[in-house]
Short mmCIF file of C-alpha atoms in Angstrom, two decimals:
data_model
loop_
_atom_site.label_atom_id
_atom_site.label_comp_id
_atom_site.label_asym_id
_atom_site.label_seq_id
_atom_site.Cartn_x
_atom_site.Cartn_y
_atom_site.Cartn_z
CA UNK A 19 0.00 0.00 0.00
CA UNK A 20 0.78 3.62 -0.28
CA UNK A 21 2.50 5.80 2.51
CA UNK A 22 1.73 9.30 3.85
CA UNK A 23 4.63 10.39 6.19
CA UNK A 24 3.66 13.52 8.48
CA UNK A 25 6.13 14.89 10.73
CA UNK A 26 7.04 15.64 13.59
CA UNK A 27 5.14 13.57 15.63
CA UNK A 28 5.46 15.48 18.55
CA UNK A 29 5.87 18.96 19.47
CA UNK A 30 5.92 21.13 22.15
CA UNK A 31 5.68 25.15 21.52
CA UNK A 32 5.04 27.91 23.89
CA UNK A 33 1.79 29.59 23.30
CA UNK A 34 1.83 32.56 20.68
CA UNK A 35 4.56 30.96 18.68
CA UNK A 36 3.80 28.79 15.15
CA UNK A 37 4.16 25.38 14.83
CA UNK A 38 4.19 24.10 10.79
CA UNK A 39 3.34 20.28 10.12
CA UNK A 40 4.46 18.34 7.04
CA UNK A 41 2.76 15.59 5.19
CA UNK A 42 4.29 13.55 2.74
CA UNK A 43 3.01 11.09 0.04
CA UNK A 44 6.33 8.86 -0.22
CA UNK A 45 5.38 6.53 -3.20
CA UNK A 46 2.42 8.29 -5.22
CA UNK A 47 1.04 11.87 -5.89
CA UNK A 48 -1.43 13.26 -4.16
CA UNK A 49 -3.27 16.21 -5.79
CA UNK A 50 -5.74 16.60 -2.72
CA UNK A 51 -4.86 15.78 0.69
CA UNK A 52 -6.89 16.28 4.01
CA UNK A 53 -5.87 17.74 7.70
CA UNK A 54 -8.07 16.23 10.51
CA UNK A 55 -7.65 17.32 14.81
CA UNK A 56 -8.42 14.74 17.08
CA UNK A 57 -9.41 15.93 20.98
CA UNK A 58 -8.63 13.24 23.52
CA UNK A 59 -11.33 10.35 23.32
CA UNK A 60 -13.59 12.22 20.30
CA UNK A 61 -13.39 11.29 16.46
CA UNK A 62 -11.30 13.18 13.94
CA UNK A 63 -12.67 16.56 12.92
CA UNK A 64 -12.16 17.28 8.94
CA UNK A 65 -10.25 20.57 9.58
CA UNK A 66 -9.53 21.30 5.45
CA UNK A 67 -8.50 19.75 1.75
CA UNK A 68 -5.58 20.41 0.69
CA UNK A 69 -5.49 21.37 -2.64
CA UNK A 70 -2.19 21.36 -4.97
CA UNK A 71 -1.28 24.49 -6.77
CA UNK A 72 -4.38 26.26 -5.14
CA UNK A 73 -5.96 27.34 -2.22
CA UNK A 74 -7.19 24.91 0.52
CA UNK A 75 -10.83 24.67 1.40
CA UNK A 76 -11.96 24.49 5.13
CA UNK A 77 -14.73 23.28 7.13
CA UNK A 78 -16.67 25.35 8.45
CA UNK A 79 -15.87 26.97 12.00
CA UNK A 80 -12.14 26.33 10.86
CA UNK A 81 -10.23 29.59 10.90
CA UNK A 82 -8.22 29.88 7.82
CA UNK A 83 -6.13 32.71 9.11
CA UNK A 84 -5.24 30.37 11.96
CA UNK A 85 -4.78 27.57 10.19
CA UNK A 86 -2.18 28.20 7.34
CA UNK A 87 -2.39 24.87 4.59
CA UNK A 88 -0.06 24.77 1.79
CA UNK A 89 0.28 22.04 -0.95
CA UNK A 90 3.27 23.86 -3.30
CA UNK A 91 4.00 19.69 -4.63
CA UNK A 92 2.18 16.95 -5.65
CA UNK A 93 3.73 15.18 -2.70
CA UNK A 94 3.92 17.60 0.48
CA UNK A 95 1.28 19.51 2.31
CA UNK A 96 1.84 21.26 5.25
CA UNK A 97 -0.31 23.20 8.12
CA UNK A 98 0.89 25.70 9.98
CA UNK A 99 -0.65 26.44 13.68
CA UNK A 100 -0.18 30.40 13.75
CA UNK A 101 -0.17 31.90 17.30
CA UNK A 102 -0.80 28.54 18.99
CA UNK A 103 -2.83 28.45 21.88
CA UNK A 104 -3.20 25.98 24.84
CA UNK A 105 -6.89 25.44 23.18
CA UNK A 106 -5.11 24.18 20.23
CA UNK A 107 -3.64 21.46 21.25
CA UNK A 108 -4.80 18.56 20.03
CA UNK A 109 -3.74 15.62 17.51
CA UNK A 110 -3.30 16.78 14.09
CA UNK A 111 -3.59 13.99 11.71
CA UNK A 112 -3.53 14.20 7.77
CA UNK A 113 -4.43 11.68 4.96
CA UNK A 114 -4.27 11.30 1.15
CA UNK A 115 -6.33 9.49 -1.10
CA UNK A 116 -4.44 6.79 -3.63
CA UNK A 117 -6.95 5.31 -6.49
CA UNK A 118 -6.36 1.86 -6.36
CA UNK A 119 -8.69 1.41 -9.56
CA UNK A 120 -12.24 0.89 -8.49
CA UNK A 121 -12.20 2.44 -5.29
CA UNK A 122 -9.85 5.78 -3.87
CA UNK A 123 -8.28 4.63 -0.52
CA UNK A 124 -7.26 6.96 2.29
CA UNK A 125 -3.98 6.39 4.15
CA UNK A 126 -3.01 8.09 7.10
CA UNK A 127 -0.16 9.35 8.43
CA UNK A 128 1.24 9.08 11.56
CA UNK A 129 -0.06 12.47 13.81
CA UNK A 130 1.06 15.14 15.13
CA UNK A 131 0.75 15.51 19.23
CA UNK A 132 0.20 19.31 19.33
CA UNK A 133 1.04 20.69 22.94
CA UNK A 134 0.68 23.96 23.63
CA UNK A 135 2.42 25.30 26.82
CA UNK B 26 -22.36 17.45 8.33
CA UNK B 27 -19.75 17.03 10.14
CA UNK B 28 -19.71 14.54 13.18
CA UNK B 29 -19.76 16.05 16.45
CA UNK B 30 -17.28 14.46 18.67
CA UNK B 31 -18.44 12.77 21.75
CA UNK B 32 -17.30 10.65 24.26
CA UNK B 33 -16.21 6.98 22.83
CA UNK B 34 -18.48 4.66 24.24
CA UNK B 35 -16.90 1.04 24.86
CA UNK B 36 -17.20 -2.48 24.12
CA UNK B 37 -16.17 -5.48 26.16
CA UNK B 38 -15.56 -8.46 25.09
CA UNK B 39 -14.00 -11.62 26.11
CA UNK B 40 -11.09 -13.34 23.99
CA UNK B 41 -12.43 -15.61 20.95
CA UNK B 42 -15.72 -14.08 21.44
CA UNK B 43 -17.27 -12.46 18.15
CA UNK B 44 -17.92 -8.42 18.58
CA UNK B 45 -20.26 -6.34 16.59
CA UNK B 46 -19.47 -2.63 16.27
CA UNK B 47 -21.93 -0.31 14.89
CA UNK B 48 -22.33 2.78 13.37
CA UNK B 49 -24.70 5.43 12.21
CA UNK B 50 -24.22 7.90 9.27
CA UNK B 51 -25.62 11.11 8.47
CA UNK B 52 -25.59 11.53 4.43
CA UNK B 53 -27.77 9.51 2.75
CA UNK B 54 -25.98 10.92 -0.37
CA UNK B 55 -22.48 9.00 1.04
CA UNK B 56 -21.89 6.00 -1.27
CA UNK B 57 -18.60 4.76 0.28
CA UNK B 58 -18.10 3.39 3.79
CA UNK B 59 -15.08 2.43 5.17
CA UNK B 60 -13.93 1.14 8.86
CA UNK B 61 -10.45 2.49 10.44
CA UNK B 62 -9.30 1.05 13.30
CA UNK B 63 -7.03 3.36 15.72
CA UNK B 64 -4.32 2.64 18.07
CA UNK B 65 -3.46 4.71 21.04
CA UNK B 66 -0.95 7.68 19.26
CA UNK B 67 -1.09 6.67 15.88
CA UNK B 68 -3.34 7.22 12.79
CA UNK B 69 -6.18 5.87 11.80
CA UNK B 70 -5.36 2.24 9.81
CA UNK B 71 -7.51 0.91 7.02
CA UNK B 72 -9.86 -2.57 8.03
CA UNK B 73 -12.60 -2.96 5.45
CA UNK B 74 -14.64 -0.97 2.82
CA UNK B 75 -17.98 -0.96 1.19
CA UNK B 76 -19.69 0.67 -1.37
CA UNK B 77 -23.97 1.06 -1.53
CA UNK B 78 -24.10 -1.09 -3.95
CA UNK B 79 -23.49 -3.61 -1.77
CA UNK B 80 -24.84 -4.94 1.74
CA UNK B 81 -22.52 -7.16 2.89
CA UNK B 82 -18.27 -8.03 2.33
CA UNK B 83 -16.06 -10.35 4.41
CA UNK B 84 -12.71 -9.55 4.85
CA UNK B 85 -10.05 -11.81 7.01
CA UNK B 86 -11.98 -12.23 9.99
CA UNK B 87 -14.35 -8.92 9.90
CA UNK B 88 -17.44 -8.51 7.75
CA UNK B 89 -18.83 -5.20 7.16
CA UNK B 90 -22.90 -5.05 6.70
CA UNK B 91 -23.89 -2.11 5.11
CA UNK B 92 -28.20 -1.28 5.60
CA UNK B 93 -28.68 1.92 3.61
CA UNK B 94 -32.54 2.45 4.39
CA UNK B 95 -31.76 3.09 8.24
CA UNK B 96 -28.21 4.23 7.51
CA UNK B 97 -26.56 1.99 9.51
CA UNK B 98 -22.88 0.23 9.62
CA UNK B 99 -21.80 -2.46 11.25
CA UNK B 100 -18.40 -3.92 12.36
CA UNK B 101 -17.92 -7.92 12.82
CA UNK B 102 -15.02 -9.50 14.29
CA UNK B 103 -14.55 -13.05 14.54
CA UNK B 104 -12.93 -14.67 17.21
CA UNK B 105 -11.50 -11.47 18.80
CA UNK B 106 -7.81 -11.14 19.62
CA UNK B 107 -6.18 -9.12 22.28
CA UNK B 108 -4.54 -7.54 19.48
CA UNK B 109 -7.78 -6.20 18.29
CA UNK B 110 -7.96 -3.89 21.46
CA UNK B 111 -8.34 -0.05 19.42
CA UNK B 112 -10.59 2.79 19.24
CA UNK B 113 -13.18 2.00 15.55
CA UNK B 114 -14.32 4.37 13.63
CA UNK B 115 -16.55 4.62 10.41
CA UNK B 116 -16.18 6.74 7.88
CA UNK B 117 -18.42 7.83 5.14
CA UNK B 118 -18.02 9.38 1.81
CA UNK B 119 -19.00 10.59 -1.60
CA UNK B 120 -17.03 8.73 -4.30
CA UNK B 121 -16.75 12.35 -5.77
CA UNK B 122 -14.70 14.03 -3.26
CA UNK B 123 -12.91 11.38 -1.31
CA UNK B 124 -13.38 13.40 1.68
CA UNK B 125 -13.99 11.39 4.85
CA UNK B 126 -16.73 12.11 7.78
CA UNK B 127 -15.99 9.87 10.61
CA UNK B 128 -18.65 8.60 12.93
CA UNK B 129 -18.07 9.09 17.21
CA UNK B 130 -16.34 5.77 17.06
CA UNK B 131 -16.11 2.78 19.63
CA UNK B 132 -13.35 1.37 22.20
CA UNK B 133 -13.04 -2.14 21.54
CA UNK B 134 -11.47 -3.97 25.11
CA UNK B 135 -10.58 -7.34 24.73
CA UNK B 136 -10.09 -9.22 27.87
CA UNK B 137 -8.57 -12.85 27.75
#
């Protein structure tokens, strides 16, 4: 199967600085790739699609100005955490989507553990 | 919409036993189903899929059952495993987007 490397998979930032979070397709392109946050014991939350060569679309409630997505390849995507907050941390998780002929699997990558001190 | 996160409710069950996990969706528009399971720090990991076309498909061990008129997914697992112990989720979506919604999800405990 495919791979989606995100990185790092922990960090630890005082509050008002910027964390950025990278997501990597290692073996195929991804044209569209998706940021989810995870709270302690809840689901994932679709945060925003990443979109290659244009802008990322987000969910609604999601603060795009907070939230900084950009997809400049085919195979990296990252999301920046501007002015972090304790309130944002949280486990940041991203996917891509690989067509495998009939159907378009998602594969995950590893998370982010966002703490904000 | 999006699913509101709540709470994970839990299910028990004893090694070797069979456990049923279900799940409720909220698009009747989704077409494609798919169950992630989810250990404790990592991503979500690919289990089983299903499209509407069908209502049933057995993987190794774990059948998915798929009954569109009350939107409702299910989870089987035969002859649980300690190893089986995770958080599942479901997760619905239109073949035209690829984006995932994922349901509240359920702990799975397996105790020997």
């Amino acid at each position: 199967g495919a791979v989606v490397s995100q990185h790092p998979s922990r960090v630890i930032c005082k509050s008002g600085t910027s964390v950025k979070i990278e997501c990597r397709s290692l073996d195929f392109q991804a044209t569209t790739m998706f940021w989810y946050r995870q709270f302690p014991k809840q689901s994932l939350m679709l945060m925003a699609t990443s979109n290659e060569g244009s802008k990322a679309t987000y969910e609604q409630g999601v603060e795009k100005d907070k939230f900084l997505i950009n997809h400049a390849s085919l195979t990296l995507s990252t999301l920046t955490v501007t002015s972090a907050h304790p309130e944002d941390s949280s486990f940041y998780i991203c996917s891509a989507p690989w067509w495998q002929g009939r159907n378009t699997e998602a594969f995950f990558g590893q998370g982010t553990r966002l703490t904000v001190v | 919409g999006e699913s509101v996160g709540l709470h994970l409710p839990t299910l028990s069950v004893q090694e070797g036993d069979n456990s049923i996990i279900n799940c409720a969706y909220s698009n009747s528009a989704s077409d494609y189903f798919i169950w992630y399971k989810q250990e404790s720090g990592k991503g979500p990991q690919f289990i089983i899929d299903i499209r509407s076309n069908m209502d049933k498909r057995q993987g190794q061990r774990v059948t998915v059952l798929l009954n569109k008129t009350v939107k409702h997914l299910s989870l089987q697992i035969a002859a649980t495993q300690p190893g089986d112990s995770a958080v599942y989720f479901c997760a619905e979506s239109d073949l035209n987007t690829d984006k995932l919604i994922f349901g509240t999800g359920t702990r799975l405990q397996v105790f020997p």
